């Protein structure tokens, strides 16, 4: 088995996690209250990373469904969730 360097390992791991998280969010978003569940999942991941790796001010990255953070992340005109606005008002 070929050894890979640190930078390459980081790339593989981050791509794997990205695909796993995206797949999970896609699946959960189809469920009842899916957007709310996705927001909670996202916040859980942010909290876990922040606490586990002692990231300062990670709370600033938490998503507030009733705030305008999502509107800056999601272009609502190209959104697959037409009812998203009711969750972010």
mmCIF file of C-alpha atoms in Angstrom:
data_model
loop_
_atom_site.group_PDB
_atom_site.id
_atom_site.type_symbol
_atom_site.label_atom_id
_atom_site.label_comp_id
_atom_site.label_asym_id
_atom_site.label_seq_id
_atom_site.Cartn_x
_atom_site.Cartn_y
_atom_site.Cartn_z
ATOM 1 C CA UNK A 1 0.000 0.000 0.000
ATOM 2 C CA UNK A 2 1.330 3.388 -1.005
ATOM 3 C CA UNK A 3 1.840 5.922 1.767
ATOM 4 C CA UNK A 4 0.313 9.331 1.280
ATOM 5 C CA UNK A 5 1.493 12.616 2.681
ATOM 6 C CA UNK A 6 -0.203 14.726 5.287
ATOM 7 C CA UNK A 7 -1.678 17.228 2.814
ATOM 8 C CA UNK A 8 -3.049 14.484 0.587
ATOM 9 C CA UNK A 9 -4.539 12.680 3.585
ATOM 10 C CA UNK A 10 -6.263 15.878 4.672
ATOM 11 C CA UNK A 11 -7.749 16.274 1.190
ATOM 12 C CA UNK A 12 -9.061 12.681 1.136
ATOM 13 C CA UNK A 13 -10.520 12.949 4.629
ATOM 14 C CA UNK A 14 -12.199 16.279 3.994
ATOM 15 C CA UNK A 15 -13.697 15.068 0.699
ATOM 16 C CA UNK A 16 -14.990 11.926 2.401
ATOM 17 C CA UNK A 17 -16.575 13.919 5.233
ATOM 18 C CA UNK A 18 -18.052 16.408 2.787
ATOM 19 C CA UNK A 19 -19.696 13.611 0.784
ATOM 20 C CA UNK A 20 -20.956 11.893 3.930
ATOM 21 C CA UNK A 21 -22.411 15.089 5.392
ATOM 22 C CA UNK A 22 -23.970 16.121 2.091
ATOM 23 C CA UNK A 23 -25.591 12.711 1.678
ATOM 24 C CA UNK A 24 -26.913 12.804 5.235
ATOM 25 C CA UNK A 25 -28.354 16.276 4.843
ATOM 26 C CA UNK A 26 -29.929 15.355 1.497
ATOM 27 C CA UNK A 27 -31.620 12.328 3.086
ATOM 28 C CA UNK A 28 -32.758 14.106 6.233
ATOM 29 C CA UNK A 29 -34.064 17.124 4.304
ATOM 30 C CA UNK A 30 -36.675 14.864 2.691
ATOM 31 C CA UNK A 31 -38.141 13.939 6.087
ATOM 32 C CA UNK A 32 -40.849 15.780 7.970
ATOM 33 C CA UNK A 33 -39.275 18.859 9.572
ATOM 34 C CA UNK A 34 -36.210 18.069 7.482
ATOM 35 C CA UNK A 35 -34.839 21.598 7.320
ATOM 36 C CA UNK A 36 -35.049 21.955 11.092
ATOM 37 C CA UNK A 37 -33.341 18.577 11.540
ATOM 38 C CA UNK A 38 -30.587 19.613 9.118
ATOM 39 C CA UNK A 39 -30.016 22.833 11.026
ATOM 40 C CA UNK A 40 -29.806 20.904 14.300
ATOM 41 C CA UNK A 41 -27.408 18.392 12.717
ATOM 42 C CA UNK A 42 -25.236 21.214 11.393
ATOM 43 C CA UNK A 43 -25.127 22.869 14.798
ATOM 44 C CA UNK A 44 -24.292 19.541 16.463
ATOM 45 C CA UNK A 45 -21.349 19.076 14.101
ATOM 46 C CA UNK A 46 -20.139 22.642 14.697
ATOM 47 C CA UNK A 47 -20.406 22.197 18.473
ATOM 48 C CA UNK A 48 -18.589 18.860 18.419
ATOM 49 C CA UNK A 49 -15.748 20.238 16.312
ATOM 50 C CA UNK A 50 -15.524 23.387 18.401
ATOM 51 C CA UNK A 51 -15.384 21.521 21.695
ATOM 52 C CA UNK A 52 -13.234 18.595 20.582
ATOM 53 C CA UNK A 53 -10.596 20.754 18.890
ATOM 54 C CA UNK A 54 -10.852 23.777 21.200
ATOM 55 C CA UNK A 55 -11.833 26.160 18.398
ATOM 56 C CA UNK A 56 -12.286 29.651 19.759
ATOM 57 C CA UNK A 57 -15.620 31.370 19.170
ATOM 58 C CA UNK A 58 -17.128 28.377 17.358
ATOM 59 C CA UNK A 59 -20.500 29.528 18.698
ATOM 60 C CA UNK A 60 -20.343 32.345 16.129
ATOM 61 C CA UNK A 61 -20.696 29.713 13.392
ATOM 62 C CA UNK A 62 -23.908 28.169 14.728
ATOM 63 C CA UNK A 63 -26.893 28.450 12.410
ATOM 64 C CA UNK A 64 -29.944 30.225 13.790
ATOM 65 C CA UNK A 65 -33.011 29.194 11.826
ATOM 66 C CA UNK A 66 -34.821 32.377 12.818
ATOM 67 C CA UNK A 67 -31.988 34.665 11.820
ATOM 68 C CA UNK A 68 -30.656 35.857 8.494
ATOM 69 C CA UNK A 69 -27.585 33.595 8.476
ATOM 70 C CA UNK A 70 -29.239 31.134 6.118
ATOM 71 C CA UNK A 71 -30.208 33.846 3.683
ATOM 72 C CA UNK A 72 -26.554 34.678 3.233
ATOM 73 C CA UNK A 73 -25.677 31.018 2.714
ATOM 74 C CA UNK A 74 -28.497 29.953 0.433
ATOM 75 C CA UNK A 75 -29.539 31.713 -2.722
ATOM 76 C CA UNK A 76 -33.281 31.291 -2.270
ATOM 77 C CA UNK A 77 -33.955 31.687 -5.967
ATOM 78 C CA UNK A 78 -32.043 28.481 -6.661
ATOM 79 C CA UNK A 79 -33.115 26.645 -3.511
ATOM 80 C CA UNK A 80 -34.557 23.131 -3.672
ATOM 81 C CA UNK A 81 -36.690 23.918 -0.620
ATOM 82 C CA UNK A 82 -39.428 26.349 -1.633
ATOM 83 C CA UNK A 83 -40.760 26.580 1.954
ATOM 84 C CA UNK A 84 -37.368 27.569 3.388
ATOM 85 C CA UNK A 85 -38.441 31.163 4.012
ATOM 86 C CA UNK A 86 -40.903 30.128 6.746
ATOM 87 C CA UNK A 87 -38.025 28.592 8.717
ATOM 88 C CA UNK A 88 -35.779 31.643 8.559
ATOM 89 C CA UNK A 89 -38.208 34.430 9.404
#
